[in-house]
PDB file of C-alpha atoms and ligand atoms in Angstrom:
ATOM      1  CA  MET A   1       4.164  32.592  83.682  1.00 66.00           C
ATOM      2  CA  THR A   2       3.629  29.058  84.716  1.00 84.00           C
ATOM      3  CA  LEU A   3       4.044  26.760  81.527  1.00 94.00           C
ATOM      4  CA  LEU A   4       1.614  23.978  80.259  1.00 98.00           C
ATOM      5  CA  GLY A   5       2.559  20.676  79.056  1.00 98.00           C
ATOM      6  CA  GLY A   6       1.108  18.749  75.970  1.00 98.00           C
ATOM      7  CA  VAL A   7       1.073  15.059  75.235  1.00 98.00           C
ATOM      8  CA  GLU A   8       0.102  13.713  71.766  1.00 97.00           C
ATOM      9  CA  ALA A   9      -0.283   9.990  72.672  1.00 96.00           C
ATOM     10  CA  GLY A  10      -0.252   8.078  69.028  1.00 93.00           C
ATOM     11  CA  GLY A  11      -0.255   4.673  68.222  1.00 89.00           C
ATOM     12  CA  THR A  12       3.359   5.022  66.838  1.00 91.00           C
ATOM     13  CA  LYS A  13       4.841   7.859  68.479  1.00 94.00           C
ATOM     14  CA  PHE A  14       4.350   9.970  71.503  1.00 97.00           C
ATOM     15  CA  VAL A  15       5.059  13.856  71.183  1.00 98.00           C
ATOM     16  CA  CYS A  16       5.650  15.672  74.359  1.00 98.00           C
ATOM     17  CA  ALA A  17       5.931  19.691  74.417  1.00 98.00           C
ATOM     18  CA  VAL A  18       6.234  22.362  77.268  1.00 98.00           C
ATOM     19  CA  GLY A  19       5.040  25.829  76.142  1.00 97.00           C
ATOM     20  CA  ARG A  20       1.886  27.808  75.637  1.00 96.00           C
ATOM     21  CA  GLY A  21       1.639  27.486  71.871  1.00 95.00           C
ATOM     22  CA  PRO A  22       2.979  27.386  68.492  1.00 96.00           C
ATOM     23  CA  ASP A  23       5.174  30.438  68.895  1.00 96.00           C
ATOM     24  CA  ASP A  24       6.186  29.401  72.345  1.00 96.00           C
ATOM     25  CA  VAL A  25       7.259  26.006  72.618  1.00 96.00           C
ATOM     26  CA  ARG A  26      10.116  25.795  75.150  1.00 96.00           C
ATOM     27  CA  ALA A  27      10.838  22.037  74.994  1.00 97.00           C
ATOM     28  CA  GLU A  28       9.852  19.350  72.904  1.00 97.00           C
ATOM     29  CA  ALA A  29      10.460  15.459  72.728  1.00 97.00           C
ATOM     30  CA  ARG A  30       9.025  12.466  70.710  1.00 96.00           C
ATOM     31  CA  PHE A  31       9.682   8.829  71.037  1.00 95.00           C
ATOM     32  CA  ALA A  32       8.093   5.568  69.720  1.00 96.00           C
ATOM     33  CA  THR A  33       5.279   4.165  71.506  1.00 96.00           C
ATOM     34  CA  THR A  34       6.220   0.779  73.256  1.00 96.00           C
ATOM     35  CA  THR A  35       4.788  -0.788  76.241  1.00 96.00           C
ATOM     36  CA  PRO A  36       2.245   1.451  78.220  1.00 96.00           C
ATOM     37  CA  ALA A  37       4.332   1.248  81.322  1.00 96.00           C
ATOM     38  CA  GLU A  38       7.700   2.370  79.596  1.00 97.00           C
ATOM     39  CA  THR A  39       6.108   5.050  77.263  1.00 97.00           C
ATOM     40  CA  LEU A  40       4.247   6.550  80.315  1.00 97.00           C
ATOM     41  CA  ALA A  41       7.575   6.657  82.326  1.00 97.00           C
ATOM     42  CA  ARG A  42       9.093   8.441  79.829  1.00 97.00           C
ATOM     43  CA  VAL A  43       6.392  10.919  79.406  1.00 98.00           C
ATOM     44  CA  VAL A  44       6.572  11.554  83.308  1.00 98.00           C
ATOM     45  CA  ALA A  45      10.475  11.948  83.152  1.00 98.00           C
ATOM     46  CA  PHE A  46      10.038  14.561  80.276  1.00 98.00           C
ATOM     47  CA  PHE A  47       7.686  16.725  82.231  1.00 98.00           C
ATOM     48  CA  ARG A  48       9.501  16.290  85.628  1.00 97.00           C
ATOM     49  CA  GLU A  49      12.562  18.130  83.950  1.00 96.00           C
ATOM     50  CA  HIS A  50      10.434  20.971  82.950  1.00 94.00           C
ATOM     51  CA  ALA A  51       8.397  21.201  86.029  1.00 89.00           C
ATOM     52  CA  PRO A  52       6.631  23.139  87.404  1.00 93.00           C
ATOM     53  CA  LEU A  53       3.582  22.854  84.995  1.00 96.00           C
ATOM     54  CA  ALA A  54       0.204  24.541  85.578  1.00 97.00           C
ATOM     55  CA  ALA A  55      -1.495  21.502  83.928  1.00 98.00           C
ATOM     56  CA  LEU A  56      -1.310  18.828  81.308  1.00 98.00           C
ATOM     57  CA  GLY A  57      -3.208  18.176  78.309  1.00 98.00           C
ATOM     58  CA  VAL A  58      -3.215  14.656  76.592  1.00 98.00           C
ATOM     59  CA  ALA A  59      -4.545  14.348  72.988  1.00 98.00           C
ATOM     60  CA  SER A  60      -4.820  10.608  72.788  1.00 96.00           C
ATOM     61  CA  PHE A  61      -5.426   7.950  69.899  1.00 92.00           C
ATOM     62  CA  GLY A  62      -8.717   5.906  70.644  1.00 84.00           C
ATOM     63  CA  PRO A  63     -11.325   5.264  71.288  1.00 91.00           C
ATOM     64  CA  VAL A  64     -10.700   6.742  74.939  1.00 95.00           C
ATOM     65  CA  ASP A  65     -13.325   7.041  77.685  1.00 96.00           C
ATOM     66  CA  LEU A  66     -13.827  10.580  78.095  1.00 95.00           C
ATOM     67  CA  HIS A  67     -17.026  10.358  80.304  1.00 91.00           C
ATOM     68  CA  PRO A  68     -16.351  12.329  83.444  1.00 86.00           C
ATOM     69  CA  ARG A  69     -18.444   9.958  85.645  1.00 90.00           C
ATOM     70  CA  SER A  70     -16.928   6.804  84.285  1.00 92.00           C
ATOM     71  CA  PRO A  71     -14.648   4.506  86.366  1.00 92.00           C
ATOM     72  CA  ALA A  72     -12.509   4.167  83.256  1.00 94.00           C
ATOM     73  CA  PHE A  73     -12.239   8.102  82.508  1.00 94.00           C
ATOM     74  CA  GLY A  74      -8.899   8.793  80.606  1.00 94.00           C
ATOM     75  CA  SER A  75      -8.401   5.378  79.628  1.00 95.00           C
ATOM     76  CA  ILE A  76      -7.839   3.967  75.996  1.00 95.00           C
ATOM     77  CA  THR A  77     -10.732   1.283  75.379  1.00 92.00           C
ATOM     78  CA  THR A  78     -11.009  -1.012  72.479  1.00 87.00           C
ATOM     79  CA  THR A  79      -7.647  -0.258  70.496  1.00 84.00           C
ATOM     80  CA  PRO A  80      -6.340  -3.014  68.267  1.00 80.00           C
ATOM     81  CA  LYS A  81      -2.927  -1.920  69.417  1.00 86.00           C
ATOM     82  CA  PRO A  82      -1.355  -4.595  71.351  1.00 89.00           C
ATOM     83  CA  GLY A  83      -0.975  -4.038  75.161  1.00 93.00           C
ATOM     84  CA  TRP A  84      -2.869  -0.801  75.201  1.00 95.00           C
ATOM     85  CA  GLN A  85      -6.383  -2.009  75.531  1.00 94.00           C
ATOM     86  CA  HIS A  86      -8.016  -0.403  78.788  1.00 94.00           C
ATOM     87  CA  VAL A  87      -4.541   1.537  79.710  1.00 95.00           C
ATOM     88  CA  ASP A  88      -5.494   4.522  81.867  1.00 96.00           C
ATOM     89  CA  LEU A  89      -3.469   7.576  80.692  1.00 95.00           C
ATOM     90  CA  VAL A  90      -4.688  10.104  82.910  1.00 95.00           C
ATOM     91  CA  GLY A  91      -4.636   8.499  86.361  1.00 95.00           C
ATOM     92  CA  PRO A  92      -0.891   7.694  86.454  1.00 96.00           C
ATOM     93  CA  LEU A  93       0.154  10.979  84.808  1.00 97.00           C
ATOM     94  CA  ARG A  94      -2.007  12.925  87.477  1.00 96.00           C
ATOM     95  CA  ARG A  95      -0.447  10.823  90.510  1.00 96.00           C
ATOM     96  CA  ALA A  96       3.124  11.145  89.073  1.00 97.00           C
ATOM     97  CA  LEU A  97       3.069  14.999  88.088  1.00 97.00           C
ATOM     98  CA  GLY A  98       0.648  16.453  90.566  1.00 96.00           C
ATOM     99  CA  VAL A  99      -1.141  18.567  88.027  1.00 96.00           C
ATOM    100  CA  PRO A 100      -4.613  18.659  86.554  1.00 96.00           C
ATOM    101  CA  VAL A 101      -4.611  16.283  83.547  1.00 97.00           C
ATOM    102  CA  ARG A 102      -7.092  17.099  80.792  1.00 97.00           C
ATOM    103  CA  VAL A 103      -7.840  14.621  77.926  1.00 97.00           C
ATOM    104  CA  ASP A 104      -9.448  14.516  74.770  1.00 97.00           C
ATOM    105  CA  THR A 105      -8.957  12.669  71.402  1.00 96.00           C
ATOM    106  CA  ASP A 106      -5.999  13.597  68.980  1.00 96.00           C
ATOM    107  CA  VAL A 107      -8.578  14.575  66.430  1.00 97.00           C
ATOM    108  CA  SER A 108     -10.443  16.817  68.779  1.00 98.00           C
ATOM    109  CA  ALA A 109      -7.246  18.398  69.972  1.00 98.00           C
ATOM    110  CA  ALA A 110      -6.014  18.896  66.507  1.00 98.00           C
ATOM    111  CA  ALA A 111      -9.179  20.824  65.795  1.00 98.00           C
ATOM    112  CA  LEU A 112      -8.824  22.977  68.835  1.00 98.00           C
ATOM    113  CA  ALA A 113      -5.271  23.786  67.627  1.00 98.00           C
ATOM    114  CA  GLU A 114      -6.440  24.625  64.359  1.00 98.00           C
ATOM    115  CA  HIS A 115      -9.319  26.653  65.619  1.00 98.00           C
ATOM    116  CA  ARG A 116      -7.122  28.790  68.191  1.00 98.00           C
ATOM    117  CA  TRP A 117      -4.177  29.159  65.907  1.00 98.00           C
ATOM    118  CA  GLY A 118      -4.474  27.644  62.706  1.00 98.00           C
ATOM    119  CA  ALA A 119      -6.758  27.070  59.540  1.00 98.00           C
ATOM    120  CA  ALA A 120     -10.083  27.631  61.316  1.00 98.00           C
ATOM    121  CA  ARG A 121      -9.417  30.832  63.502  1.00 98.00           C
ATOM    122  CA  ASP A 122     -12.375  32.884  62.024  1.00 98.00           C
ATOM    123  CA  VAL A 123     -14.978  30.015  62.412  1.00 98.00           C
ATOM    124  CA  THR A 124     -16.507  28.126  65.585  1.00 98.00           C
ATOM    125  CA  THR A 125     -17.973  25.330  64.154  1.00 98.00           C
ATOM    126  CA  LEU A 126     -15.538  23.279  62.463  1.00 98.00           C
ATOM    127  CA  VAL A 127     -14.596  19.518  61.657  1.00 98.00           C
ATOM    128  CA  TYR A 128     -10.742  18.430  61.690  1.00 98.00           C
ATOM    129  CA  VAL A 129     -10.429  15.082  59.703  1.00 98.00           C
ATOM    130  CA  THR A 130      -7.111  13.071  59.505  1.00 97.00           C
ATOM    131  CA  ILE A 131      -6.689  10.580  56.764  1.00 97.00           C
ATOM    132  CA  GLY A 132      -3.295   8.477  57.676  1.00 95.00           C
ATOM    133  CA  THR A 133      -3.035   5.015  59.368  1.00 93.00           C
ATOM    134  CA  GLY A 134      -6.645   5.428  59.877  1.00 94.00           C
ATOM    135  CA  ILE A 135      -9.465   7.949  59.505  1.00 97.00           C
ATOM    136  CA  GLY A 136     -10.560  10.082  62.544  1.00 97.00           C
ATOM    137  CA  GLY A 137     -12.529  13.348  62.844  1.00 97.00           C
ATOM    138  CA  GLY A 138     -12.847  15.914  65.717  1.00 98.00           C
ATOM    139  CA  ILE A 139     -16.076  18.121  65.661  1.00 98.00           C
ATOM    140  CA  LEU A 140     -16.126  21.506  67.373  1.00 98.00           C
ATOM    141  CA  VAL A 141     -19.401  23.190  67.792  1.00 98.00           C
ATOM    142  CA  ASN A 142     -19.599  26.714  69.223  1.00 97.00           C
ATOM    143  CA  GLY A 143     -15.409  26.081  69.588  1.00 97.00           C
ATOM    144  CA  ARG A 144     -15.999  23.172  72.021  1.00 96.00           C
ATOM    145  CA  PRO A 145     -15.393  19.527  71.135  1.00 97.00           C
ATOM    146  CA  VAL A 146     -18.461  17.385  70.658  1.00 96.00           C
ATOM    147  CA  HIS A 147     -18.753  14.399  73.224  1.00 94.00           C
ATOM    148  CA  GLY A 148     -21.997  12.462  73.990  1.00 91.00           C
ATOM    149  CA  LEU A 149     -22.550   8.989  74.666  1.00 91.00           C
ATOM    150  CA  LEU A 150     -18.829   8.540  73.629  1.00 91.00           C
ATOM    151  CA  HIS A 151     -16.930  10.588  71.122  1.00 93.00           C
ATOM    152  CA  PRO A 152     -17.460  10.908  67.371  1.00 95.00           C
ATOM    153  CA  GLU A 153     -16.061   8.017  65.407  1.00 96.00           C
ATOM    154  CA  LEU A 154     -16.194   9.502  61.971  1.00 97.00           C
ATOM    155  CA  GLY A 155     -13.562   6.938  60.547  1.00 97.00           C
ATOM    156  CA  HIS A 156     -16.348   4.208  60.895  1.00 97.00           C
ATOM    157  CA  VAL A 157     -19.278   5.692  59.117  1.00 98.00           C
ATOM    158  CA  ARG A 158     -20.558   3.871  55.999  1.00 98.00           C
ATOM    159  CA  VAL A 159     -20.151   5.285  52.641  1.00 98.00           C
ATOM    160  CA  PRO A 160     -21.492   3.619  49.357  1.00 98.00           C
ATOM    161  CA  HIS A 161     -19.208   0.776  48.198  1.00 98.00           C
ATOM    162  CA  ASP A 162     -19.930  -0.326  44.711  1.00 96.00           C
ATOM    163  CA  ARG A 163     -18.543  -3.895  44.716  1.00 97.00           C
ATOM    164  CA  ALA A 164     -18.620  -4.211  40.924  1.00 96.00           C
ATOM    165  CA  ALA A 165     -16.596  -1.069  40.367  1.00 94.00           C
ATOM    166  CA  ASP A 166     -14.290  -1.543  43.543  1.00 97.00           C
ATOM    167  CA  PRO A 167     -14.280  -5.290  44.728  1.00 97.00           C
ATOM    168  CA  PHE A 168     -11.740  -4.459  47.658  1.00 98.00           C
ATOM    169  CA  PRO A 169     -13.471  -5.779  50.922  1.00 98.00           C
ATOM    170  CA  GLY A 170     -12.021  -3.124  53.294  1.00 98.00           C
ATOM    171  CA  ALA A 171      -9.443  -3.090  55.684  1.00 97.00           C
ATOM    172  CA  CYS A 172     -11.408  -1.965  58.770  1.00 96.00           C
ATOM    173  CA  PRO A 173     -11.065  -5.030  61.420  1.00 92.00           C
ATOM    174  CA  HIS A 174     -14.218  -4.272  63.060  1.00 93.00           C
ATOM    175  CA  HIS A 175     -16.411  -3.287  59.642  1.00 97.00           C
ATOM    176  CA  GLY A 176     -14.524  -4.047  56.612  1.00 98.00           C
ATOM    177  CA  ASP A 177     -15.894  -1.400  54.265  1.00 98.00           C
ATOM    178  CA  CYS A 178     -16.404   1.400  56.653  1.00 98.00           C
ATOM    179  CA  TRP A 179     -15.094   4.956  55.525  1.00 98.00           C
ATOM    180  CA  GLU A 180     -11.761   4.053  57.094  1.00 98.00           C
ATOM    181  CA  GLY A 181     -11.777   0.354  55.749  1.00 98.00           C
ATOM    182  CA  LEU A 182     -12.022   1.909  52.097  1.00 98.00           C
ATOM    183  CA  ALA A 183     -10.072   5.093  52.164  1.00 98.00           C
ATOM    184  CA  SER A 184      -7.292   4.919  54.946  1.00 98.00           C
ATOM    185  CA  GLY A 185      -3.662   4.705  54.048  1.00 97.00           C
ATOM    186  CA  PRO A 186      -3.406   1.070  54.811  1.00 97.00           C
ATOM    187  CA  ALA A 187      -6.548   0.388  52.692  1.00 98.00           C
ATOM    188  CA  LEU A 188      -4.804   2.300  49.868  1.00 98.00           C
ATOM    189  CA  ALA A 189      -1.946  -0.067  50.136  1.00 98.00           C
ATOM    190  CA  VAL A 190      -3.821  -3.333  50.675  1.00 98.00           C
ATOM    191  CA  ARG A 191      -6.014  -2.387  47.620  1.00 98.00           C
ATOM    192  CA  TRP A 192      -3.335  -1.186  45.184  1.00 97.00           C
ATOM    193  CA  ARG A 193      -0.442  -3.573  46.420  1.00 97.00           C
ATOM    194  CA  GLN A 194       1.795  -0.567  46.963  1.00 95.00           C
ATOM    195  CA  THR A 195       2.272   1.882  49.588  1.00 94.00           C
ATOM    196  CA  PRO A 196       0.488   4.921  48.812  1.00 95.00           C
ATOM    197  CA  GLU A 197       3.676   7.071  48.789  1.00 95.00           C
ATOM    198  CA  ARG A 198       4.815   5.213  45.672  1.00 95.00           C
ATOM    199  CA  LEU A 199       1.523   5.689  43.920  1.00 96.00           C
ATOM    200  CA  PRO A 200       2.108   8.278  41.139  1.00 96.00           C
ATOM    201  CA  ASP A 201      -0.142  11.185  41.041  1.00 95.00           C
ATOM    202  CA  THR A 202      -1.720  10.308  37.950  1.00 94.00           C
ATOM    203  CA  HIS A 203      -2.642   6.629  39.389  1.00 97.00           C
ATOM    204  CA  PRO A 204      -6.344   5.838  39.286  1.00 96.00           C
ATOM    205  CA  ALA A 205      -6.134   5.075  42.843  1.00 97.00           C
ATOM    206  CA  TRP A 206      -6.197   8.941  43.553  1.00 98.00           C
ATOM    207  CA  GLU A 207      -9.751   9.439  41.600  1.00 97.00           C
ATOM    208  CA  LEU A 208     -11.416   6.615  43.696  1.00 98.00           C
ATOM    209  CA  GLU A 209      -9.626   7.945  46.942  1.00 98.00           C
ATOM    210  CA  ALA A 210     -11.163  11.499  46.455  1.00 98.00           C
ATOM    211  CA  ARG A 211     -14.623   9.932  45.525  1.00 98.00           C
ATOM    212  CA  TYR A 212     -14.502   7.845  48.934  1.00 98.00           C
ATOM    213  CA  LEU A 213     -13.187  10.976  50.851  1.00 98.00           C
ATOM    214  CA  ALA A 214     -15.890  13.199  49.408  1.00 98.00           C
ATOM    215  CA  LEU A 215     -18.802  10.608  50.144  1.00 98.00           C
ATOM    216  CA  GLY A 216     -17.713  10.427  53.866  1.00 98.00           C
ATOM    217  CA  LEU A 217     -17.244  14.262  53.997  1.00 98.00           C
ATOM    218  CA  VAL A 218     -20.620  15.015  52.555  1.00 98.00           C
ATOM    219  CA  ASN A 219     -22.299  13.177  55.395  1.00 98.00           C
ATOM    220  CA  VAL A 220     -20.468  14.897  58.142  1.00 98.00           C
ATOM    221  CA  LEU A 221     -20.999  18.199  56.127  1.00 98.00           C
ATOM    222  CA  LEU A 222     -24.980  17.398  55.864  1.00 98.00           C
ATOM    223  CA  THR A 223     -24.779  16.312  59.522  1.00 97.00           C
ATOM    224  CA  VAL A 224     -22.757  18.897  61.457  1.00 97.00           C
ATOM    225  CA  SER A 225     -22.982  21.759  58.790  1.00 98.00           C
ATOM    226  CA  PRO A 226     -19.461  22.999  59.864  1.00 98.00           C
ATOM    227  CA  GLU A 227     -18.214  26.430  58.654  1.00 98.00           C
ATOM    228  CA  ARG A 228     -14.810  24.860  57.601  1.00 98.00           C
ATOM    229  CA  ILE A 229     -13.482  21.325  56.911  1.00 98.00           C
ATOM    230  CA  VAL A 230      -9.628  20.845  57.690  1.00 98.00           C
ATOM    231  CA  LEU A 231      -8.163  17.606  56.090  1.00 98.00           C
ATOM    232  CA  GLY A 232      -4.859  16.437  57.483  1.00 97.00           C
ATOM    233  CA  GLY A 233      -2.981  13.215  57.985  1.00 95.00           C
ATOM    234  CA  GLY A 234      -0.303  11.486  55.663  1.00 95.00           C
ATOM    235  CA  VAL A 235      -2.817  10.509  52.954  1.00 97.00           C
ATOM    236  CA  MET A 236      -3.553  14.292  52.673  1.00 97.00           C
ATOM    237  CA  THR A 237       0.319  15.233  51.767  1.00 96.00           C
ATOM    238  CA  ARG A 238      -0.859  14.276  48.646  1.00 97.00           C
ATOM    239  CA  THR A 239      -2.277  17.692  47.755  1.00 96.00           C
ATOM    240  CA  GLN A 240      -3.744  16.893  44.322  1.00 96.00           C
ATOM    241  CA  LEU A 241      -6.533  15.227  46.125  1.00 98.00           C
ATOM    242  CA  PHE A 242      -7.661  18.680  47.312  1.00 98.00           C
ATOM    243  CA  PRO A 243      -9.230  19.858  44.175  1.00 98.00           C
ATOM    244  CA  LEU A 244     -10.532  16.513  43.126  1.00 98.00           C
ATOM    245  CA  ILE A 245     -12.361  16.170  46.807  1.00 98.00           C
ATOM    246  CA  ARG A 246     -13.606  19.608  46.557  1.00 98.00           C
ATOM    247  CA  ALA A 247     -15.213  19.162  43.005  1.00 98.00           C
ATOM    248  CA  GLU A 248     -16.741  15.727  44.049  1.00 98.00           C
ATOM    249  CA  ILE A 249     -18.250  17.215  47.009  1.00 98.00           C
ATOM    250  CA  VAL A 250     -20.000  20.145  44.894  1.00 97.00           C
ATOM    251  CA  ARG A 251     -21.229  17.350  42.490  1.00 97.00           C
ATOM    252  CA  LEU A 252     -22.553  15.116  45.231  1.00 98.00           C
ATOM    253  CA  LEU A 253     -24.304  18.123  46.755  1.00 97.00           C
ATOM    254  CA  GLY A 254     -26.501  18.748  43.701  1.00 96.00           C
ATOM    255  CA  GLY A 255     -26.914  22.499  44.423  1.00 94.00           C
ATOM    256  CA  TYR A 256     -29.056  21.756  47.162  1.00 95.00           C
ATOM    257  CA  LEU A 257     -26.972  23.655  49.895  1.00 95.00           C
ATOM    258  CA  GLN A 258     -27.230  27.508  49.386  1.00 94.00           C
ATOM    259  CA  SER A 259     -23.929  28.858  50.425  1.00 96.00           C
ATOM    260  CA  PRO A 260     -20.801  30.325  48.679  1.00 96.00           C
ATOM    261  CA  ALA A 261     -18.710  28.500  50.676  1.00 97.00           C
ATOM    262  CA  LEU A 262     -19.653  25.341  48.815  1.00 96.00           C
ATOM    263  CA  LYS A 263     -19.716  27.084  45.385  1.00 94.00           C
ATOM    264  CA  GLU A 264     -16.990  29.698  44.687  1.00 94.00           C
ATOM    265  CA  GLY A 265     -15.647  29.695  48.233  1.00 97.00           C
ATOM    266  CA  ILE A 266     -15.028  25.946  48.280  1.00 98.00           C
ATOM    267  CA  ASP A 267     -11.208  26.442  48.064  1.00 98.00           C
ATOM    268  CA  ASP A 268     -11.406  28.254  51.557  1.00 98.00           C
ATOM    269  CA  TYR A 269     -14.053  25.774  52.913  1.00 98.00           C
ATOM    270  CA  LEU A 270     -12.197  22.552  52.592  1.00 98.00           C
ATOM    271  CA  VAL A 271      -8.315  23.235  53.549  1.00 98.00           C
ATOM    272  CA  PRO A 272      -5.126  21.704  54.809  1.00 98.00           C
ATOM    273  CA  PRO A 273      -4.261  22.245  58.281  1.00 97.00           C
ATOM    274  CA  ALA A 274      -2.091  25.576  58.953  1.00 98.00           C
ATOM    275  CA  LEU A 275      -0.350  23.683  61.689  1.00 97.00           C
ATOM    276  CA  GLY A 276       0.467  20.654  59.975  1.00 91.00           C
ATOM    277  CA  ASP A 277       1.515  17.559  61.818  1.00 88.00           C
ATOM    278  CA  ARG A 278       2.071  19.869  65.080  1.00 94.00           C
ATOM    279  CA  ALA A 279      -1.825  20.223  65.410  1.00 95.00           C
ATOM    280  CA  GLY A 280      -2.041  17.208  67.795  1.00 95.00           C
ATOM    281  CA  VAL A 281       0.649  18.301  70.143  1.00 97.00           C
ATOM    282  CA  LEU A 282      -0.474  21.925  69.989  1.00 98.00           C
ATOM    283  CA  GLY A 283      -3.836  20.809  70.868  1.00 98.00           C
ATOM    284  CA  ALA A 284      -2.690  18.984  73.944  1.00 98.00           C
ATOM    285  CA  LEU A 285      -1.453  22.472  74.966  1.00 98.00           C
ATOM    286  CA  ALA A 286      -4.970  24.074  74.423  1.00 97.00           C
ATOM    287  CA  LEU A 287      -6.413  21.413  76.082  1.00 97.00           C
ATOM    288  CA  ALA A 288      -4.153  21.987  79.097  1.00 97.00           C
ATOM    289  CA  ASP A 289      -5.215  25.676  78.821  1.00 96.00           C
ATOM    290  CA  GLY A 290      -8.517  24.681  79.613  1.00 90.00           C
ATOM    291  CA  ALA A 291     -10.053  24.721  75.857  1.00 72.00           C
TER     292      ALA A 291
HETATM  293 ZN1   ZN B   1     -14.542   0.592  60.842  1.00 62.67          ZN
END
C-alpha cells in the first residue's frame, strides 16, 4: 500500500511523517523552522528519502490562503514570523515531490486527527482549540473543516475585559486584548512577569486564565454548537485548568442550554486531546488521505 506524507508546519518547528496513522508511522523527522528556502528544502529531502508517496498533507500555521481559486492558494499570508509572509508552501512541495498536496490550518488538521483517531471519534461536529504561543481553533462540521471567506480565526475573537480587575492591555500585535492577546502563553508571561511553566498551580493567574478561556469557549459553543470541544496546546498541559474552565462554562451558560453534555456530562464534553502534541502531524496525514 502506498504511503502518505504529512507535514506539520509550525512557527518554531516542522514535523514530517510518513505513514498512514498513529499506529503506522514509518518515519518521522522534526527540525527548527529557519528560512523558508532552507526549511522547505529539508522537507523535500526527507520525503524524497521515503518516496514514493501517494499524497502529501500540510498542516500549516496561519493565516494561510485556502481558497482554491486564489492565486495565492497554499501560501502563508500575514504571519508576524519574519521572512514567512506570503510564502508559498504548496507549490514548491508539489513541484519538488510530484504528488498531490493538500493543505489546511494546523488546528483544522488537529481537529481532523482527533476526529479520526482521538478524543472526538464518536461525534461529527467538534472544535479543537490550542492554547499555547497563540490561540487557534479548527472547526469541523459534519466531519469537514469549516472554510468560508478565509478560515476561522478563533484566537482573535473578543471577550469581555474588565480593565479595573485586569489592567493588562493584551499581547496581540493586531488587536491588543483579543482572546489570544489576553490568554495565550505569551500573554500569561507578560502579565505575570513569569513564564507560565513557573507559575505554581495555586497562583491567581490560573483562575483568571480559566475565566478568559471559558468566555471565549462559550462564544464558540453558542455559535457552532459543537458536540465536543478538545483543548490542547502548551498552556493546557496545566491540567488543573480543565475543571476550572468546565465550571466557569456551566456558570456562564446560566442553565440556558438544555443538554446533559453541559451539565453532568461536562467532563466528557471539554476534554484534552487523545493524540497529545501529535495531533497536528497526524492531521496532516489525514489531509493527505483526502480527509
Ligand atoms: Zn488578536
